[in-house]
GROMACS .gro file of C-alpha atoms in nm:
model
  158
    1UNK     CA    1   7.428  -4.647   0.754
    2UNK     CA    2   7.366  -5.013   0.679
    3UNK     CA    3   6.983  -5.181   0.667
    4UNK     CA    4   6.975  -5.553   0.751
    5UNK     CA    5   6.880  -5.695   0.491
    6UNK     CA    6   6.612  -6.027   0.650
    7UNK     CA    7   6.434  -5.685   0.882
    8UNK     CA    8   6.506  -5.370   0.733
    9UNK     CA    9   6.652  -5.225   1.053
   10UNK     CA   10   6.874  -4.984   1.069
   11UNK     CA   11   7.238  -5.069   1.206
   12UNK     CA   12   7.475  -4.741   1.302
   13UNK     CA   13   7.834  -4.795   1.338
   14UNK     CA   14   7.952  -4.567   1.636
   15UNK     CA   15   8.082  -4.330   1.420
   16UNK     CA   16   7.744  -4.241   1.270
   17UNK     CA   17   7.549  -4.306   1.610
   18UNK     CA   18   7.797  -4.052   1.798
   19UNK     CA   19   7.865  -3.815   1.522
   20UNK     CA   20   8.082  -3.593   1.786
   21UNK     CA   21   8.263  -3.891   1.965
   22UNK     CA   22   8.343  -3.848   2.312
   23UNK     CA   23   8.214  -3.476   2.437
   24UNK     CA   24   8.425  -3.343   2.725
   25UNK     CA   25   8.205  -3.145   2.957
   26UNK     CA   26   8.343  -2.948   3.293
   27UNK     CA   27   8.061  -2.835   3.554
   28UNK     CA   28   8.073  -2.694   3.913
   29UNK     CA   29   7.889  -2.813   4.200
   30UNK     CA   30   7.839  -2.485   4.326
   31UNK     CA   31   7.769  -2.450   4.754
   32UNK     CA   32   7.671  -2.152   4.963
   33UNK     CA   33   7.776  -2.109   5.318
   34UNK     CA   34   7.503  -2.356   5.441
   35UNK     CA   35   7.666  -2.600   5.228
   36UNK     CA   36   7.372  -2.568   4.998
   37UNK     CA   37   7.397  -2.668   4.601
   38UNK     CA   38   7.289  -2.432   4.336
   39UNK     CA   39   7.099  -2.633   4.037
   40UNK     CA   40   6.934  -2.483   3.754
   41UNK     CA   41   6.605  -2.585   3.560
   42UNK     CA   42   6.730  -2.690   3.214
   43UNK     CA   43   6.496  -2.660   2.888
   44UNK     CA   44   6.718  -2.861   2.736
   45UNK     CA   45   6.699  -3.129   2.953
   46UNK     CA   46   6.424  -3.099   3.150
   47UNK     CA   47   6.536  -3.187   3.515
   48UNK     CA   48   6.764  -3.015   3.766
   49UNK     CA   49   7.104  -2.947   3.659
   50UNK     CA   50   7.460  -2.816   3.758
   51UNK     CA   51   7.572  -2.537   3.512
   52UNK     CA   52   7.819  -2.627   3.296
   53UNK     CA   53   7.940  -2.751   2.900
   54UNK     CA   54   8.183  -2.795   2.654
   55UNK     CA   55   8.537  -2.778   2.684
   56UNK     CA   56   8.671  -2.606   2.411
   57UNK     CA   57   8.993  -2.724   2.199
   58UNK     CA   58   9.321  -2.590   2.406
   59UNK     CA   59   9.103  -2.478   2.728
   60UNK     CA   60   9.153  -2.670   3.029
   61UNK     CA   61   8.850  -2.852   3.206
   62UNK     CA   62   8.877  -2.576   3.520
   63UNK     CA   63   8.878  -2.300   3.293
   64UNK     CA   64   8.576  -2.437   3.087
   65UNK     CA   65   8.399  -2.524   3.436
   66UNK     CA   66   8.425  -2.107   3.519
   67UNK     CA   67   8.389  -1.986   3.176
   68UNK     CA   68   8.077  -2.215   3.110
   69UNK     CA   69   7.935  -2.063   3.477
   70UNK     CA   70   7.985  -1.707   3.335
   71UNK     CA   71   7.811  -1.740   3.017
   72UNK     CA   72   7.523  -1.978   3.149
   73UNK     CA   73   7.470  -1.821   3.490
   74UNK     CA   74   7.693  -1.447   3.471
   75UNK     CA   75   7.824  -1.562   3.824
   76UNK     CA   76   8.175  -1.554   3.909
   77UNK     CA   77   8.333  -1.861   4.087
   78UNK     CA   78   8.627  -1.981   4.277
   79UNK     CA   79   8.704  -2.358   4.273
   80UNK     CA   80   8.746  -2.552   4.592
   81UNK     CA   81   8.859  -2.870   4.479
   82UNK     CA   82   8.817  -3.139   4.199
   83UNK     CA   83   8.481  -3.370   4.274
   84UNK     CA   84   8.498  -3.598   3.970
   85UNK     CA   85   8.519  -3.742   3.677
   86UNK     CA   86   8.181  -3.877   3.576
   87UNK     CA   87   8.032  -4.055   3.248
   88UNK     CA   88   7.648  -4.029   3.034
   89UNK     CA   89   7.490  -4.167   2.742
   90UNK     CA   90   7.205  -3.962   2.607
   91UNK     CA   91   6.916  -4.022   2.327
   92UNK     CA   92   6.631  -3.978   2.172
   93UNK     CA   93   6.378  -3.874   2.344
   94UNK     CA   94   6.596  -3.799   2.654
   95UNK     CA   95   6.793  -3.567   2.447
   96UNK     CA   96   6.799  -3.452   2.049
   97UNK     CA   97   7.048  -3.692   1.966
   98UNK     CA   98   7.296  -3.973   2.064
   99UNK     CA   99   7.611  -3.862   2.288
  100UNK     CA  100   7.867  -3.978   2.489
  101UNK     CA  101   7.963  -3.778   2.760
  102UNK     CA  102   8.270  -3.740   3.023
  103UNK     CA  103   8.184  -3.493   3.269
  104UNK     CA  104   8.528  -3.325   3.454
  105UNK     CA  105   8.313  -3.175   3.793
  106UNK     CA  106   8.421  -2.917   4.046
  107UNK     CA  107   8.366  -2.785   4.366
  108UNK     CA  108   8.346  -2.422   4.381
  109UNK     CA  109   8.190  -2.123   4.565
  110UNK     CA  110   8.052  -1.777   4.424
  111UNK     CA  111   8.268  -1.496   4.397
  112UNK     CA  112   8.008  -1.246   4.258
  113UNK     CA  113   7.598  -1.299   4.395
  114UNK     CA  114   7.428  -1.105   4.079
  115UNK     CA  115   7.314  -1.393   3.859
  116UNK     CA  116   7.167  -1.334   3.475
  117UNK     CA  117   7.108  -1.670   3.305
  118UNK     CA  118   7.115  -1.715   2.937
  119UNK     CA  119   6.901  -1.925   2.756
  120UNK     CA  120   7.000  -2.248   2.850
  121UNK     CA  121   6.815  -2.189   3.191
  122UNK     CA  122   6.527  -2.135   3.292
  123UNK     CA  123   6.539  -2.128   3.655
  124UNK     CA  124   6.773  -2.182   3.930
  125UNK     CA  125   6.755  -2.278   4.331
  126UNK     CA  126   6.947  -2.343   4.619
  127UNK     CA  127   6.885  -2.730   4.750
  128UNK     CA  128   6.992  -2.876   5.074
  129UNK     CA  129   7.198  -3.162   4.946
  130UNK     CA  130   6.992  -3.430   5.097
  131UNK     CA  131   6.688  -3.288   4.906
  132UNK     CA  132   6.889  -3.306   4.603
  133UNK     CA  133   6.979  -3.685   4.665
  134UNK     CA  134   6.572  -3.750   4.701
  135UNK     CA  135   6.439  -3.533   4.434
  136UNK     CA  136   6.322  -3.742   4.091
  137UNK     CA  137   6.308  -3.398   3.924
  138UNK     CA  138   6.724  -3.418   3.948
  139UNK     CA  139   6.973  -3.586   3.676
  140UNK     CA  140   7.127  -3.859   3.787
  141UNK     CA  141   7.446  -3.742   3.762
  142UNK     CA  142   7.358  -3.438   3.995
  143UNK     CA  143   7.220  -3.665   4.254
  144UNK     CA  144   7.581  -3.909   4.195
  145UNK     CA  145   7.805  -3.583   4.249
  146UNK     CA  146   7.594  -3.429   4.500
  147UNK     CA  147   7.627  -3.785   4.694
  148UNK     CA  148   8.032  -3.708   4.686
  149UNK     CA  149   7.972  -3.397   4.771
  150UNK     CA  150   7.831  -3.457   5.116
  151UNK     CA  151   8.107  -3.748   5.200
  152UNK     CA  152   8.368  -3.402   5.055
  153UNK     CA  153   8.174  -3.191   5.322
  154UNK     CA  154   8.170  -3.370   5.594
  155UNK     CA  155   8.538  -3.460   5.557
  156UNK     CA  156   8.668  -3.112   5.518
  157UNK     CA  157   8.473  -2.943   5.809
  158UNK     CA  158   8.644  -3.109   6.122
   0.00000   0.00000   0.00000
């Protein structure tokens, strides 16, 4: 880390301000049969979330997407389709640290009903999508995906 020397502050070269570079994450926008969206209350975060993390070394973003669902949520899903390919910067306070995220999102659908959530959630809740689009209590990401989501719907039930 360098200090400038006329104001003391601190100046972070990328390295040091995103210790873990670029963090691939894989998520599924999960739907019911009334084309509902399952989000969960993160602690970590604070808002409304879709399940989801870190794609390990050598494991594909769709099989991250259903393991991450499994260990977060114990549910068992199917994926639909690909939704997207989205992108986050997070910080202090927002988050415990600087990170650059690329989010690899799916469309899926539950193959098992009995949910038991680990730690990383506190609560979770079917939304009607367009509740999810107007909700302030919703990452922004959610609310982008959940926006595709409903154009994905309403394409693929004619």
């Amino acid at each position: 880390m360098n200090v400038n020397q006329e104001n003391g502050n601190i100046i972070m070269s990328e390295e040091e301000k995103y210790p873990r570079g670029i963090e691939v994450i894989s998520g599924p926008f999960i739907i019911n049969d009334k084309n509902q969206l399952l989000l969960c209350l993160s602690p970590k975060w604070g808002v409304w979330i879709v399940p989801g993390g870190h794609v390990n070394p050598g494991e594909t973003t769709r099989d991250a997407c259903i393991r991450e669902t499994k260990e977060e949520l114990g549910l068992d899903i199917e994926i639909v389709d690909f939704l997207n390919v989205a992108e986050s910067f997070a910080e202090p306070p927002i988050f415990k640290r600087h990170a650059h995220f690329i989010f690899f999102n799916y469309i899926a659908r539950l193959k098992s009903s009995h949910m038991d959530f680990n730690e990383e959630i506190s609560e979770t809740r079917w939304f009607d999508l367009d509740d999810v689009l107007k909700n302030p209590e919703v990452k922004i990401s959610c609310k982008e995906g959940a926006a595709l989501l409903k154009k994905w719907l309403a394409e693929h039930q004619k």
